[in-house]
Short mmCIF file of C-alpha atoms in Angstrom, two decimals:
data_model
loop_
_atom_site.label_atom_id
_atom_site.label_comp_id
_atom_site.label_asym_id
_atom_site.label_seq_id
_atom_site.Cartn_x
_atom_site.Cartn_y
_atom_site.Cartn_z
CA MET A 19 83.21 101.30 79.15
CA GLU A 20 80.86 98.36 78.50
CA THR A 21 79.91 97.82 74.81
CA ARG A 22 77.67 95.50 72.79
CA TYR A 23 77.10 94.65 69.11
CA ASP A 24 73.40 93.63 69.42
CA VAL A 25 71.77 96.69 67.79
CA LYS A 26 68.45 97.14 66.03
CA ILE A 27 67.45 100.40 64.28
CA TYR A 28 63.79 101.22 63.48
CA LYS A 29 62.06 103.61 61.13
CA ILE A 30 61.78 107.27 62.02
CA LEU A 31 58.65 108.01 64.07
CA THR A 32 56.84 111.18 62.97
CA TYR A 33 54.69 113.03 65.53
CA LYS A 34 52.58 115.98 64.33
CA GLY A 35 51.77 118.14 67.34
CA ALA A 36 49.71 121.32 67.61
CA ARG A 37 52.79 123.56 67.41
CA LYS A 38 55.43 121.54 65.59
CA THR A 39 56.32 118.21 64.07
CA THR A 40 58.94 116.00 65.75
CA TYR A 41 60.93 113.24 64.06
CA THR A 42 62.24 110.61 66.48
CA VAL A 43 64.99 108.10 65.75
CA ARG A 44 64.48 104.80 67.61
CA TRP A 45 66.97 102.03 68.21
CA VAL A 46 67.71 99.23 70.65
CA VAL A 47 71.08 98.28 72.15
CA GLU A 48 71.24 94.90 73.97
CA GLY A 49 67.47 95.06 74.60
CA LYS A 50 67.47 98.66 75.89
CA ARG A 51 65.37 101.12 73.93
CA TRP A 52 66.74 104.52 72.92
CA ARG A 53 64.95 107.52 71.37
CA GLU A 54 66.34 110.79 70.00
CA PRO A 55 63.91 113.49 68.75
CA PHE A 56 64.79 116.03 66.02
CA ASP A 57 63.02 119.14 64.69
CA THR A 58 63.61 118.30 61.03
CA VAL A 59 63.44 115.08 59.05
CA ALA A 60 66.87 115.80 57.57
CA LEU A 61 68.55 115.85 60.97
CA ALA A 62 66.73 112.67 61.97
CA GLU A 63 67.72 110.84 58.78
CA GLY A 64 71.32 112.01 59.16
CA PHE A 65 71.56 110.67 62.68
CA ARG A 66 69.85 107.41 61.72
CA SER A 67 72.29 107.00 58.83
CA GLU A 68 75.20 107.37 61.25
CA LEU A 69 73.81 104.58 63.39
CA ILE A 70 73.28 102.32 60.39
CA THR A 71 76.77 103.03 59.09
CA ALA A 72 78.25 102.16 62.53
CA THR A 73 76.43 98.83 62.61
CA GLY A 74 77.43 98.09 59.00
CA GLU A 75 81.11 98.64 59.89
CA GLY A 76 80.81 96.30 62.87
CA GLU A 77 81.29 99.06 65.42
CA ALA A 78 80.40 98.44 69.05
CA PHE A 79 77.78 100.54 70.85
CA VAL A 80 78.25 101.86 74.38
CA ILE A 81 75.55 100.49 76.70
CA ALA A 82 75.52 103.55 78.96
CA THR A 83 74.77 105.96 76.10
CA GLY A 84 73.32 103.80 73.31
CA LEU A 85 75.78 105.42 70.89
CA PRO A 86 78.59 104.00 68.73
CA VAL A 87 82.07 104.03 70.27
CA SER A 88 83.22 106.54 67.66
CA HIS A 89 80.81 109.10 69.03
CA ARG A 90 82.84 109.18 72.27
CA SER A 91 86.08 110.09 70.53
CA LYS A 92 85.79 113.89 70.68
CA SER A 93 84.33 114.03 74.18
CA ALA A 94 86.91 111.52 75.43
CA ALA A 95 89.74 113.55 73.94
CA MET A 96 88.94 116.81 75.75
CA SER A 97 89.22 117.26 79.52
CA TRP A 98 86.28 118.82 81.33
CA TYR A 99 88.58 121.51 82.77
CA LYS A 100 89.81 122.57 79.33
CA PHE A 101 86.28 122.59 77.96
CA ALA A 102 84.96 124.65 80.94
CA VAL A 103 87.69 127.27 80.46
CA GLU A 104 86.90 127.55 76.74
CA TYR A 105 83.19 127.85 77.58
CA VAL A 106 83.84 130.76 80.00
CA ASP A 107 85.95 132.57 77.41
CA ALA A 108 83.24 132.10 74.74
CA ARG A 109 80.54 133.50 77.02
CA TRP A 110 82.47 136.18 78.92
CA ALA A 111 81.71 139.18 76.73
CA GLN A 112 78.02 138.34 76.66
CA LEU A 113 77.56 138.12 80.43
CA GLY A 114 77.12 140.75 83.10
CA GLY A 115 79.21 140.77 86.25
CA ASN A 116 76.76 138.78 88.43
CA SER A 117 76.29 136.19 85.69
CA ARG A 118 80.06 135.82 85.34
CA LYS A 119 80.38 135.29 89.07
CA ASN A 120 77.58 132.71 89.22
CA THR A 121 79.00 130.86 86.21
CA ALA A 122 82.40 130.64 87.91
CA LYS A 123 80.85 129.31 91.14
CA THR A 124 78.87 126.64 89.34
CA LEU A 125 81.77 125.53 87.14
CA THR A 126 84.02 125.37 90.19
CA ALA A 127 81.72 122.90 91.97
CA THR A 128 81.32 120.93 88.74
CA THR A 129 85.05 120.73 88.04
CA ILE A 130 85.83 119.49 91.56
CA ALA A 131 83.18 116.79 91.16
CA LEU A 132 84.81 115.73 87.89
CA LEU A 133 88.35 115.20 89.28
CA ARG A 134 89.80 111.71 89.18
CA VAL A 135 91.13 112.06 92.74
CA LYS A 136 91.04 114.67 95.46
CA PRO A 137 94.12 116.90 95.54
CA PRO A 138 96.37 115.48 98.31
CA GLN A 139 98.72 118.46 98.50
CA PHE A 140 96.21 121.37 98.32
CA GLU A 141 93.53 122.49 100.76
CA PRO A 142 90.01 122.26 99.29
CA ALA A 143 89.32 125.95 99.92
CA VAL A 144 92.50 126.93 98.05
CA VAL A 145 91.51 124.80 95.05
CA ARG A 146 88.02 126.33 95.00
CA THR A 147 89.49 129.82 95.12
CA ALA A 148 91.95 129.07 92.31
CA LEU A 149 89.19 127.82 90.09
CA ARG A 150 86.54 130.42 90.92
CA GLU A 151 88.73 133.54 91.06
CA TRP A 152 91.33 132.71 88.39
CA ALA A 153 90.57 129.75 86.07
CA PHE A 154 87.01 130.81 85.33
CA ASN A 155 87.74 134.55 85.12
CA THR A 156 88.81 135.45 81.61
CA ASN A 157 90.23 138.81 82.65
CA ARG A 158 92.42 137.46 85.50
CA ARG A 159 93.54 134.01 84.35
CA GLY A 160 96.71 135.26 82.66
CA GLU A 161 97.73 137.12 85.80
CA ALA A 162 97.34 134.16 88.18
CA PRO A 163 100.13 133.87 90.83
CA ARG A 164 102.60 131.04 90.61
CA ASP A 165 100.98 129.00 93.37
CA VAL A 166 97.60 129.30 91.66
CA VAL A 167 99.08 128.20 88.32
CA SER A 168 100.48 125.09 90.04
CA ILE A 169 97.01 124.21 91.36
CA LEU A 170 95.35 124.75 87.98
CA ARG A 171 97.94 122.58 86.20
CA TRP A 172 97.25 119.80 88.68
CA VAL A 173 93.47 120.22 88.10
CA GLU A 174 93.92 120.02 84.32
CA ARG A 175 96.00 116.83 84.59
CA ASN A 176 93.47 115.18 86.87
CA SER A 177 90.25 116.34 85.22
CA LEU A 178 88.01 113.66 83.76
CA PRO A 179 87.15 113.92 80.04
CA VAL A 180 83.89 115.45 78.89
CA SER A 181 82.74 111.90 78.09
CA ALA A 182 82.22 111.44 81.86
CA TRP A 183 78.86 113.17 81.27
CA GLU A 184 77.74 110.08 79.37
CA ASP A 185 77.76 108.09 82.59
CA PRO A 186 74.36 108.62 84.36
CA ASP A 187 75.91 107.85 87.75
CA LYS A 188 78.54 110.54 87.24
CA VAL A 189 75.85 113.00 86.14
CA ASP A 190 73.95 112.35 89.37
CA GLU A 191 77.14 112.85 91.36
CA VAL A 192 77.83 116.21 89.73
CA LEU A 193 74.25 117.42 90.25
CA ARG A 194 74.45 116.52 93.93
CA ALA A 195 77.66 118.51 94.18
CA ILE A 196 76.26 121.71 92.67
CA ASP A 197 73.03 121.34 94.66
CA THR A 198 74.91 121.20 97.99
CA ARG A 199 76.29 124.18 99.86
CA LEU A 200 79.70 124.12 101.53
CA ASP A 201 78.05 123.61 104.93
CA GLY A 202 76.45 120.39 103.65
CA ARG A 203 72.92 121.74 103.42
CA GLN A 204 70.92 121.74 100.22
CA ALA A 205 71.09 124.97 98.19
CA ALA A 206 67.93 127.03 97.67
CA ALA A 207 65.62 125.92 94.88
CA TRP A 208 66.44 129.03 92.78
CA SER A 209 70.16 128.33 93.12
CA ARG A 210 69.75 124.73 92.02
CA LYS A 211 67.68 125.76 89.04
CA ARG A 212 70.23 128.46 88.07
CA ASN A 213 73.17 126.07 88.42
CA ARG A 214 71.58 123.64 85.93
CA ARG A 215 70.95 126.46 83.53
CA ILE A 216 74.61 127.53 83.74
CA LEU A 217 76.03 124.10 82.93
CA ALA A 218 77.55 124.19 79.46
CA MET A 219 75.67 121.28 77.88
CA LYS A 220 74.23 123.27 74.95
CA HIS A 221 77.69 124.61 74.20
CA ALA A 222 79.07 121.08 74.15
CA ILE A 223 76.34 119.98 71.75
CA ARG A 224 76.96 122.96 69.42
CA ARG A 225 80.67 122.12 69.42
CA ARG A 226 79.72 118.49 68.64
CA ILE A 227 81.61 117.32 71.72
CA LEU A 228 78.43 115.78 73.12
CA ARG A 229 75.62 114.38 71.00
CA THR A 230 72.77 114.94 73.48
CA ASN A 231 72.10 116.82 76.70
CA PRO A 232 72.87 114.40 79.58
CA LEU A 233 70.96 116.37 82.20
CA PRO A 234 67.65 114.90 83.46
CA LYS A 235 64.56 115.90 81.53
CA GLY A 236 60.85 116.24 82.24
CA LYS A 237 59.53 115.42 85.69
CA GLU A 238 62.87 114.03 86.73
CA SER A 239 64.56 117.40 86.21
CA THR A 240 61.91 119.49 87.99
CA ALA A 241 61.16 117.27 90.94
CA VAL A 242 63.89 118.81 93.08
CA THR A 243 63.97 122.29 91.58
CA LYS A 244 60.39 123.58 92.01
CA THR A 245 60.49 127.31 92.61
CA THR A 246 58.03 130.11 93.11
CA ASN A 247 58.17 133.82 92.38
CA ALA A 248 55.52 134.59 94.98
CA VAL A 249 56.56 137.06 97.69
CA ASP A 250 56.38 135.85 101.27
CA LYS A 251 53.59 137.86 102.91
CA ARG A 252 55.61 137.92 106.14
CA SER A 253 58.28 140.07 104.48
CA LEU A 254 55.91 143.01 103.94
CA MET A 255 55.87 145.94 106.35
CA ASN A 256 52.84 147.83 107.64
CA SER A 257 52.93 151.65 107.55
CA ASP A 258 53.69 152.02 111.26
CA ARG A 259 56.80 149.81 111.07
CA ALA A 260 57.96 151.42 107.85
CA ALA A 261 57.61 154.85 109.40
CA ALA A 262 59.52 153.81 112.52
CA LEU A 263 62.36 152.30 110.46
CA LEU A 264 62.71 155.36 108.26
CA ASP A 265 62.62 157.69 111.26
CA TRP A 266 65.42 155.70 113.01
CA ILE A 267 67.54 155.94 109.87
CA ARG A 268 66.89 159.70 109.65
CA ARG A 269 68.16 160.12 113.23
CA ARG A 270 71.24 157.97 112.61
CA PRO A 271 74.31 160.04 113.60
CA ARG A 272 76.41 159.04 110.62
CA GLY A 273 74.87 159.95 107.25
CA GLY A 274 71.37 159.44 108.53
CA ARG A 275 69.67 162.15 106.49
CA ARG A 276 71.32 161.08 103.24
CA LEU A 277 70.33 157.43 103.81
CA HIS A 278 66.82 158.47 104.87
CA ALA A 279 66.26 160.04 101.46
CA PHE A 280 67.50 156.87 99.76
CA PHE A 281 65.26 154.51 101.80
CA ALA A 282 62.27 156.84 101.46
CA THR A 283 62.68 156.63 97.70
CA LEU A 284 62.67 152.84 97.85
CA TYR A 285 59.57 152.85 100.06
CA TYR A 286 57.47 155.46 98.19
CA CYS A 287 58.43 154.55 94.59
CA GLY A 288 59.57 150.91 94.72
CA PRO A 289 62.66 151.01 92.45
CA ARG A 290 65.19 148.24 92.75
CA PRO A 291 68.09 149.35 95.00
CA GLU A 292 70.56 149.23 92.10
CA GLU A 293 68.24 151.51 90.12
CA ALA A 294 67.96 154.08 92.91
CA ILE A 295 71.72 154.11 93.40
CA ALA A 296 72.20 155.01 89.73
CA MET A 297 69.83 158.03 89.74
CA ARG A 298 71.09 161.53 89.10
CA VAL A 299 69.55 164.75 90.43
CA LYS A 300 68.33 165.60 86.95
CA ASP A 301 66.32 162.36 86.94
CA VAL A 302 63.96 163.85 89.57
CA THR A 303 61.26 166.28 88.54
CA LEU A 304 60.12 168.28 91.56
CA PRO A 305 57.12 170.62 91.50
CA GLY A 306 57.49 174.18 92.70
CA PRO A 307 57.08 174.72 96.45
CA ASP A 308 53.77 176.56 95.87
CA ALA A 309 52.34 174.22 93.21
CA GLU A 310 48.96 172.71 93.99
CA ASP A 311 50.11 169.23 92.86
CA GLN A 312 53.06 168.22 95.00
CA TRP A 313 53.68 164.82 93.40
CA CYS A 314 57.20 164.44 92.02
CA GLU A 315 58.37 162.17 89.19
CA LEU A 316 61.39 159.85 88.95
CA LEU A 317 62.98 158.81 85.68
CA ILE A 318 64.49 155.32 85.96
CA HIS A 319 66.88 154.43 83.12
CA THR A 320 70.02 152.79 84.52
CA ALA A 321 71.05 150.20 87.11
CA THR A 322 74.41 149.85 88.87
CA PRO A 323 74.50 146.49 90.62
CA GLU A 324 77.38 145.76 92.96
CA VAL A 325 79.23 142.73 91.58
CA GLY A 326 82.90 143.03 92.64
CA LYS A 327 85.75 144.60 90.68
CA GLN A 328 87.18 141.24 89.57
CA TRP A 329 84.03 140.55 87.54
CA THR A 330 83.65 143.84 85.67
CA ASP A 331 85.52 144.98 82.58
CA THR A 332 86.24 148.39 84.14
CA GLY A 333 87.73 147.13 87.39
CA GLU A 334 85.04 148.99 89.35
CA ILE A 335 82.94 147.37 92.07
CA HIS A 336 79.70 148.48 90.45
CA GLU A 337 78.64 147.74 86.89
CA GLU A 338 76.44 150.13 84.87
CA ARG A 339 73.71 148.28 83.00
CA ASP A 340 70.39 148.83 81.30
CA LEU A 341 67.19 148.15 83.20
CA LYS A 342 66.54 144.55 84.14
CA GLY A 343 64.53 142.61 81.57
CA ARG A 344 64.15 145.64 79.33
CA ALA A 345 65.43 146.63 75.88
CA GLU A 346 68.67 148.59 75.62
CA GLY A 347 68.04 152.26 76.43
CA ALA A 348 64.55 151.65 77.86
CA THR A 349 63.29 154.02 80.56
CA ARG A 350 60.29 154.32 82.87
CA THR A 351 58.80 157.05 85.03
CA VAL A 352 57.39 156.60 88.52
CA PRO A 353 55.26 159.09 90.48
CA GLY A 354 56.52 160.08 93.93
CA HIS A 355 54.21 160.84 96.88
CA PRO A 356 54.20 164.48 98.11
CA ALA A 357 55.93 163.24 101.28
CA LEU A 358 58.82 162.05 99.11
CA THR A 359 58.83 165.39 97.28
CA ARG A 360 59.47 167.19 100.56
CA ILE A 361 62.24 164.72 101.51
CA LEU A 362 64.06 164.90 98.17
CA ARG A 363 63.77 168.69 97.95
CA GLN A 364 65.36 169.03 101.37
CA HIS A 365 67.96 166.36 100.57
CA ILE A 366 69.11 168.11 97.38
CA GLU A 367 69.27 171.42 99.23
CA ASP A 368 71.20 170.04 102.25
CA GLU A 369 73.73 168.16 100.11
CA LYS A 370 74.09 171.10 97.65
CA LEU A 371 73.66 168.74 94.72
CA LYS A 372 73.89 169.81 91.08
CA PRO A 373 71.79 168.31 88.23
CA GLY A 374 74.53 165.97 87.05
CA ASP A 375 75.41 164.68 90.50
CA LEU A 376 74.42 161.29 91.86
CA LEU A 377 71.20 161.73 93.84
CA PHE A 378 72.41 159.37 96.60
CA GLN A 379 76.09 159.41 97.37
CA GLY A 380 78.53 157.83 99.78
CA GLU A 381 80.45 159.82 102.36
CA MET A 382 83.21 160.60 99.88
CA GLY A 383 80.84 161.58 97.11
CA GLY A 384 81.02 158.34 95.12
CA ILE A 385 78.48 155.56 94.63
CA LEU A 386 76.56 154.58 97.72
CA ALA A 387 78.04 151.24 98.82
CA GLY A 388 75.80 148.23 99.31
CA SER A 389 77.51 147.42 102.58
CA VAL A 390 76.51 150.82 103.99
CA ILE A 391 72.91 150.37 102.85
CA ARG A 392 72.59 146.91 104.35
CA ARG A 393 74.29 147.89 107.60
CA ALA A 394 71.95 150.85 108.09
CA TRP A 395 68.86 148.79 107.36
CA HIS A 396 69.97 146.00 109.69
CA GLY A 397 70.66 148.55 112.44
CA ALA A 398 67.21 150.08 112.00
CA ARG A 399 65.45 146.74 112.24
CA GLU A 400 67.45 145.70 115.28
CA ALA A 401 66.73 149.00 117.07
CA VAL A 402 63.04 149.39 116.19
CA LEU A 403 61.48 145.96 115.85
CA PRO A 404 60.57 143.72 118.77
CA PRO A 405 62.90 140.68 119.01
CA HIS A 406 60.38 138.24 117.63
CA VAL A 407 59.68 140.52 114.65
CA PHE A 408 63.38 141.18 114.10
CA GLU A 409 63.97 137.44 113.77
CA SER A 410 61.04 137.12 111.37
CA PRO A 411 61.15 137.83 107.59
CA THR A 412 59.44 141.22 108.08
CA GLY A 413 61.48 143.75 106.12
CA LYS A 414 64.54 141.55 106.43
CA ARG A 415 66.02 142.65 103.13
CA VAL A 416 66.39 146.17 101.72
CA TYR A 417 64.51 144.80 98.70
CA ASP A 418 61.44 144.32 100.90
CA ASN A 419 60.78 148.06 100.59
CA ARG A 420 60.03 147.44 96.93
CA HIS A 421 57.86 144.42 97.70
CA THR A 422 55.91 146.47 100.23
CA ARG A 423 55.30 149.36 97.82
CA LEU A 424 54.20 147.20 94.89
CA THR A 425 51.82 145.26 97.12
CA LYS A 426 50.40 148.49 98.52
CA TRP A 427 49.77 149.86 95.05
CA LEU A 428 47.85 146.73 94.17
CA ASN A 429 45.92 146.75 97.43
CA ASP A 430 45.02 150.43 96.88
CA GLY A 431 43.37 149.47 93.60
CA VAL A 432 46.00 150.67 91.12
CA PRO A 433 45.47 148.59 87.93
CA PRO A 434 48.09 145.83 87.58
CA ALA A 435 49.16 147.10 84.17
CA GLN A 436 49.98 150.50 85.71
CA VAL A 437 51.83 148.93 88.65
CA ALA A 438 53.82 146.75 86.22
CA GLU A 439 54.77 149.85 84.25
CA TRP A 440 55.95 151.71 87.34
CA ALA A 441 57.80 148.67 88.65
CA GLY A 442 59.48 147.67 85.38
CA ASN A 443 57.82 144.26 85.34
CA ARG A 444 55.59 142.38 82.94
CA VAL A 445 52.00 142.01 84.10
CA PRO A 446 52.13 138.14 84.29
CA VAL A 447 55.30 138.33 86.37
CA LEU A 448 53.78 140.99 88.64
CA LEU A 449 50.66 138.95 89.29
CA ALA A 450 52.59 135.73 89.88
CA THR A 451 54.81 137.55 92.35
CA TYR A 452 52.29 139.58 94.32
CA ALA A 453 48.85 138.02 93.82
CA ARG A 454 48.99 136.25 97.21
CA CYS A 455 49.72 139.53 98.95
CA VAL A 456 46.68 141.38 97.68
CA ALA A 457 44.24 141.75 100.58
CA GLY A 458 41.54 144.01 101.97
CA GLN A 459 39.47 144.15 98.79
CA LEU A 460 36.98 141.40 99.68
CA PRO A 461 34.23 143.73 101.14
CA ASP A 462 34.29 145.86 97.99
CA LEU A 463 34.20 142.77 95.78
CA LYS A 464 31.22 141.41 97.71
CA ARG A 465 29.34 144.65 97.18
CA ARG A 466 30.03 144.52 93.46
CA LEU A 467 28.80 140.91 93.26
CA GLU A 468 25.64 141.76 95.23
CA ALA A 469 24.96 144.71 92.96
CA ALA A 470 24.80 142.30 90.05
CA GLY A 471 21.58 140.88 91.62
CA ASP A 472 20.31 137.42 92.39
CA LEU A 473 18.50 135.01 90.10
CA PRO A 474 15.18 136.37 88.82
CA GLU A 475 11.94 135.42 90.59
CA LEU A 476 9.99 132.76 88.68
CA PRO A 477 6.15 132.61 88.42
CA ASP A 478 4.41 130.26 90.86
CA ASP A 479 2.91 128.21 88.02
CA THR A 480 6.28 127.20 86.63
CA PRO A 481 6.19 123.39 86.16
CA ASP A 482 8.52 121.32 88.30
CA ALA A 483 11.67 120.08 86.61
CA GLY A 484 11.42 116.44 85.50
#
């Protein structure tokens, strides 16, 4: 830790912006300028007073951070492993199963990058498993097997202190670690962005273990994590391919008709798979067989994502949750095409389902497993699509049924606000996701623009310009 005593502290700089006023403390350590912005003048003055007090007491400043040595005391006294475990426990009850799992994965990679030495007596995969499945799982940590406990004790002894985050080179090393997959390739942009969001820097600041967020800011932070919500056009299916895929699933010897009803619901109404899995028979309103209007209606109100039993509080593989991005208890209704009405009516009759039963069930009557769904969809694509299409993104994921339906609604002229309501999205998100997929409306738009007319004809005696 290199330190210096050559410190100059300047007056607080006040910047009045359009939305808020920022108060920035400025100081110099050994010729290097430092700045720390605050939202209130009181916070800025308090921080500036701490710097002045440190210089008055003859305290050295750390060149790498620009802060007095005393500011390192708390972060230097706590190991990163201990802090990460406390962070998981503090956040556990607030997180859903998938968020818990992603947090554990990110903290595992971070913790391994913050070890003093590589474990000589343990295989890397075993260390990762011990951290991911036991150390960073609040529900399971106390039940860890003896061999896992031995690994975790070694990790705790060899974990660097939280103050390691004050070293820019170490920060870069950690970010490279969480941005790299186990096969050595760079993780997807969304994964890299999510991993940075998971890192517990704000928690460290609130606990006063770190003074500032050490992660890169501004352009430096976004240069390698640019992401887009836009759907890949190549993933969308035309009606002929969708029909062929659904027909193959219907003819599937094992559970084909049950799965056909499930996939038809995804295609015609565009719910998320975890929303369709959670539906009950009573959530479907079917018209009478002789009714003139044969459109049905689906009530979407719950999602049951598959997260793994070790990440749920109930010990079940699936976790029941409210709708994604919606208030607690929120619902939405989606109209179903008459073709879907016929399919669901026959499905309910064939399966002898009662109003309280799950609409789509597994072979044993429980929740339809994600592995069954993915295997059926993969089999349909492999059997129906030509090899070059099978290898392409076309309908590669079960979720692409939803993308295809939402795009079709927009292409058919359904107002974006209505599509967003049916899909459970906000309009800006919907447009950002599907705008590039809207096609086939140009001829109609040209006719509308032509109907507005051209510039008016001017009299021949109009003087020339200039």
